[in-house]
Amino acid sequence: MKNIFVAAECSLSHATCRIAPALLLALVLLAGCAPKEASLQRFFWPIGADDPKIEFIRTVTSDRDVRQGGESQLMETLLGIEPPESLFASPYDVASDGKGRVYVSDSALNDVLILDFAAHQVRHFERPNQDELFFVSPMGLAVAPAGGVYVSDSVQGRIYLFDAQGKLRKIFGQGILLRPTGLAYDPVSDRVYVADAGLHQVLAFSRDGVWQKTLGKRGVAPDEFNYPLDLDVDGDGNLYVLDSLNARVQVFDPAGAFLRSFGERGTSLGSFRMAKGIAVDRSGHVYVTDAISHRFVIFDLLGTHLMTLGGRTSTQGKLGVPGGFDMPKGVAADGSDGIWVVDSLNRMLHKYQFLNRDYLQKNPIRPEQVYIPDALR
């Protein structure tokens, strides 16, 4: 398959182990008979390039992938307990707080999962009433710098706001929103943007949920939308709207004035057939997932196509394949230029990394680590 690495297994987690004192002796005894670690293989794009730009890091499918490095994983190793449980049924969107917590909405589970890699736990938002139906169709996610998390519910037509501890603080948008999907928080203007696929508009709210303004209407002209599904902002507060059925990205300045658009419908490497998610990283890249083509497309902020990564691979939620997707949807860029991609039909989460200077200083590339498929050697 073009632009796909196929590997038996690759795990590049660098989480540290927190070990209870009572288990130290057992761990030391086990260490003597542990097999030697296999040589590390790293997967990069462009494949075989002298100056690679993207690295595959890992996939997440079960709670074991989150517990890795924690005490619960150690107990599992020593006592043979806590078998892994699949995390996802139909994951849709992803967001990262940049501090070890990753949020994933799942429309089939009617829930949002909190993957706390720092604490090695899978958690959920606190529900005011455990017997009461909470989310109906959670979709878009956005994280504010203070740790607040916004969740859109496309069926209920409203936005939930949780604090950093996972407690519900506010519900807003009722009577204004019709089918909210994508969300983006802009720290420059201190507002929340909502892509409403039912209204074919983008709405802006204050951080506390007070409606401020509405952009666009249904159509194909600049400043018009046809099922906008997702959006994100760059470091200057410019808004990037994924105008899905118009197969383009529209860019607006912080005041809402149209700046430019880019993208097109098609199967060429710089186009998309059914765009689902968009993210903007700190280094000036725009990532757009194409669900039907099973890949994501990378642009610069002006819309120049830089790279297309991926292809179809069906793994049924088992072992992840670097660059292999089956209907990717949500995408998010964290504060370190990590790229999180929801692989919906494979029921997993992928992580990639843009190779910025800080990352390469901490993780220099050695030639013997670079994996290149035999067909391309």
Coordinates of N, CA and C in Angstrom, one line a residue, residues 141-235:
L141 N -14.8 18.5 20.5 CA -14.1 18.7 21.7 C -13.2 19.9 21.6
A142 N -13.0 20.7 22.6 CA -12.1 21.8 22.7 C -11.6 21.9 24.1
V143 N -10.3 22.3 24.3 CA -9.8 22.4 25.6 C -9.3 23.9 25.7
A144 N -9.7 24.6 26.8 CA -9.2 25.9 27.1 C -7.9 25.8 27.9
P145 N -7.1 26.9 27.8 CA -5.8 26.8 28.5 C -5.9 26.6 30.0
A146 N -6.9 27.0 30.7 CA -7.1 26.8 32.1 C -7.5 25.4 32.4
G147 N -7.8 24.6 31.4 CA -8.2 23.2 31.6 C -9.6 22.9 31.4
G148 N -10.4 23.9 31.2 CA -11.8 23.6 30.9 C -12.0 22.9 29.6
V149 N -13.0 22.0 29.5 CA -13.3 21.2 28.3 C -14.7 21.5 27.8
Y150 N -14.8 21.7 26.5 CA -16.1 21.9 25.9 C -16.4 20.7 25.0
V151 N -17.7 20.3 25.1 CA -18.2 19.1 24.4 C -19.5 19.5 23.7
S152 N -19.5 19.2 22.4 CA -20.8 19.5 21.6 C -21.6 18.2 21.6
D153 N -22.9 18.4 21.7 CA -23.8 17.3 21.5 C -24.7 17.6 20.3
S154 N -24.5 16.9 19.2 CA -25.2 17.2 18.0 C -26.7 17.0 18.0
V155 N -27.1 16.0 18.7 CA -28.5 15.7 18.8 C -29.3 16.6 19.7
Q156 N -28.7 16.9 20.9 CA -29.3 17.8 21.8 C -29.1 19.3 21.5
G157 N -28.2 19.6 20.5 CA -28.0 21.0 20.1 C -27.5 21.9 21.2
R158 N -26.5 21.4 21.9 CA -26.0 22.2 23.0 C -24.5 21.9 23.3
I159 N -23.9 22.7 24.1 CA -22.5 22.6 24.4 C -22.4 22.4 26.0
Y160 N -21.6 21.4 26.4 CA -21.3 21.2 27.8 C -19.9 21.8 28.1
L161 N -19.8 22.5 29.2 CA -18.5 23.0 29.7 C -18.2 22.3 31.0
F162 N -17.0 21.7 31.1 CA -16.5 21.0 32.3 C -15.3 21.8 32.7
D163 N -15.0 21.7 34.0 CA -13.8 22.3 34.5 C -12.7 21.3 34.5
A164 N -11.5 21.7 34.9 CA -10.3 20.8 34.8 C -10.4 19.5 35.6
Q165 N -11.3 19.5 36.6 CA -11.5 18.4 37.5 C -12.6 17.5 36.9
G166 N -13.2 17.8 35.8 CA -14.2 17.0 35.2 C -15.6 17.2 35.7
K167 N -15.8 18.3 36.4 CA -17.2 18.6 36.9 C -17.9 19.5 35.9
L168 N -19.2 19.3 35.7 CA -20.0 20.1 34.8 C -20.2 21.5 35.4
R169 N -19.9 22.5 34.6 CA -20.1 23.9 35.0 C -21.2 24.6 34.3
K170 N -21.4 24.2 33.1 CA -22.5 25.0 32.3 C -22.9 24.2 31.1
I171 N -24.1 24.4 30.7 CA -24.6 23.9 29.4 C -25.2 25.1 28.7
F172 N -24.8 25.3 27.4 CA -25.3 26.5 26.7 C -25.5 26.1 25.2
G173 N -26.2 27.1 24.5 CA -26.4 26.9 23.1 C -27.8 26.4 22.8
Q174 N -28.6 26.0 23.8 CA -30.0 25.6 23.5 C -30.8 26.7 22.9
G175 N -31.5 26.3 21.9 CA -32.4 27.3 21.2 C -31.6 28.1 20.2
I176 N -30.3 28.0 20.1 CA -29.5 28.8 19.2 C -28.9 27.8 18.2
L177 N -28.3 26.7 18.7 CA -27.7 25.7 17.9 C -28.7 24.7 17.4
L178 N -28.4 24.1 16.2 CA -29.2 23.0 15.7 C -28.5 21.7 15.7
R179 N -27.3 21.6 15.0 CA -26.5 20.4 15.0 C -25.1 20.7 15.1
P180 N -24.6 21.1 16.3 CA -23.2 21.5 16.5 C -22.3 20.3 16.4
T181 N -21.2 20.5 15.7 CA -20.2 19.4 15.6 C -18.9 19.9 16.1
G182 N -18.0 20.5 15.3 CA -16.7 20.9 15.7 C -16.7 22.1 16.6
L183 N -15.6 22.1 17.5 CA -15.4 23.2 18.4 C -14.0 23.6 18.4
A184 N -13.7 24.9 18.7 CA -12.4 25.4 18.9 C -12.4 26.5 19.9
Y185 N -11.4 26.5 20.8 CA -11.3 27.6 21.7 C -10.2 28.5 21.3
D186 N -10.4 29.8 21.2 CA -9.4 30.8 20.8 C -8.9 31.6 22.0
P187 N -7.7 31.4 22.5 CA -7.2 32.1 23.6 C -6.9 33.6 23.3
V188 N -6.8 33.9 22.0 CA -6.6 35.3 21.6 C -7.8 36.2 21.9
S189 N -9.0 35.7 21.5 CA -10.2 36.4 21.7 C -11.0 35.9 22.9
D190 N -10.5 34.8 23.5 CA -11.2 34.2 24.7 C -12.6 33.9 24.3
R191 N -12.8 33.2 23.2 CA -14.1 32.8 22.8 C -14.1 31.3 22.3
V192 N -15.3 30.8 22.2 CA -15.4 29.4 21.7 C -16.2 29.5 20.3
Y193 N -15.6 28.8 19.3 CA -16.2 28.7 18.0 C -16.9 27.4 17.9
V194 N -18.1 27.4 17.3 CA -18.9 26.2 17.1 C -19.2 26.1 15.6
A195 N -18.9 24.9 15.0 CA -19.3 24.6 13.6 C -20.7 23.9 13.7
D196 N -21.7 24.5 13.1 CA -23.0 23.9 13.2 C -23.4 23.4 11.8
A197 N -23.4 22.1 11.6 CA -23.6 21.5 10.3 C -25.1 21.6 9.9
G198 N -26.0 21.7 10.9 CA -27.4 21.8 10.5 C -27.8 23.2 10.1
L199 N -27.1 24.2 10.6 CA -27.4 25.6 10.3 C -26.5 26.1 9.1
H200 N -25.4 25.3 8.8 CA -24.4 25.7 7.8 C -23.8 27.0 8.2
Q201 N -23.5 27.2 9.5 CA -22.9 28.4 10.0 C -21.8 28.1 11.0
V202 N -21.1 29.2 11.4 CA -20.2 29.1 12.5 C -20.6 30.1 13.5
L203 N -20.7 29.8 14.7 CA -21.2 30.7 15.8 C -20.1 30.8 16.8
A204 N -20.0 32.1 17.3 CA -19.0 32.4 18.3 C -19.7 32.7 19.6
F205 N -19.2 32.1 20.7 CA -19.7 32.3 22.1 C -18.5 32.8 23.0
S206 N -18.9 33.5 24.0 CA -17.9 33.8 25.0 C -17.4 32.5 25.7
R207 N -16.4 32.6 26.5 CA -15.9 31.4 27.2 C -16.9 30.8 28.1
D208 N -17.9 31.7 28.6 CA -19.0 31.2 29.5 C -20.2 30.9 28.8
G209 N -20.2 30.9 27.4 CA -21.4 30.5 26.7 C -22.4 31.5 26.2
V210 N -22.0 32.8 26.2 CA -22.9 33.8 25.8 C -22.6 34.0 24.3
W211 N -23.7 33.9 23.5 CA -23.6 34.1 22.0 C -23.1 35.5 21.7
Q212 N -22.1 35.6 20.7 CA -21.6 36.8 20.3 C -21.9 37.2 18.9
K213 N -21.6 36.2 18.0 CA -21.9 36.5 16.5 C -22.0 35.2 15.8
T214 N -22.5 35.3 14.5 CA -22.6 34.2 13.6 C -22.0 34.5 12.3
L215 N -21.3 33.5 11.7 CA -20.7 33.7 10.4 C -21.3 32.8 9.4
G216 N -21.6 33.4 8.2 CA -22.0 32.6 7.0 C -23.4 32.2 6.9
K217 N -23.7 31.5 5.8 CA -25.0 30.9 5.5 C -24.7 29.8 4.5
R218 N -25.7 29.1 4.1 CA -25.5 27.9 3.2 C -25.2 28.4 1.8
G219 N -24.2 27.9 1.1 CA -23.8 28.3 -0.2 C -22.4 27.8 -0.6
V220 N -22.0 28.3 -1.7 CA -20.7 27.9 -2.2 C -19.7 29.1 -2.4
A221 N -20.2 30.3 -2.2 CA -19.4 31.5 -2.3 C -18.5 31.6 -1.1
P222 N -17.4 32.5 -1.2 CA -16.6 32.8 0.0 C -17.6 33.3 1.1
D223 N -17.3 32.8 2.4 CA -18.1 33.2 3.5 C -19.4 32.4 3.6
E224 N -19.5 31.4 2.8 CA -20.7 30.5 2.8 C -20.2 29.1 3.0
F225 N -21.1 28.3 3.6 CA -20.7 26.9 4.0 C -21.7 25.9 3.5
N226 N -21.2 24.7 3.4 CA -22.1 23.5 3.1 C -21.6 22.4 4.0
Y227 N -22.3 22.3 5.1 CA -22.0 21.3 6.2 C -20.5 21.5 6.7
P228 N -20.3 22.7 7.4 CA -19.1 22.8 8.1 C -19.0 21.8 9.3
L229 N -18.0 21.0 9.3 CA -17.9 20.0 10.4 C -16.9 20.2 11.5
D230 N -15.9 21.0 11.2 CA -14.9 21.2 12.2 C -14.2 22.5 12.0
L231 N -13.4 23.0 13.0 CA -12.6 24.2 12.9 C -11.5 24.3 13.9
D232 N -10.6 25.2 13.7 CA -9.5 25.4 14.6 C -8.9 26.8 14.4
V233 N -8.1 27.3 15.3 CA -7.5 28.6 15.2 C -6.0 28.5 15.2
D234 N -5.3 29.5 14.6 CA -3.9 29.5 14.7 C -3.4 30.4 15.8
G235 N -2.1 30.6 15.9 CA -1.6 31.4 17.0 C -2.0 32.9 17.0

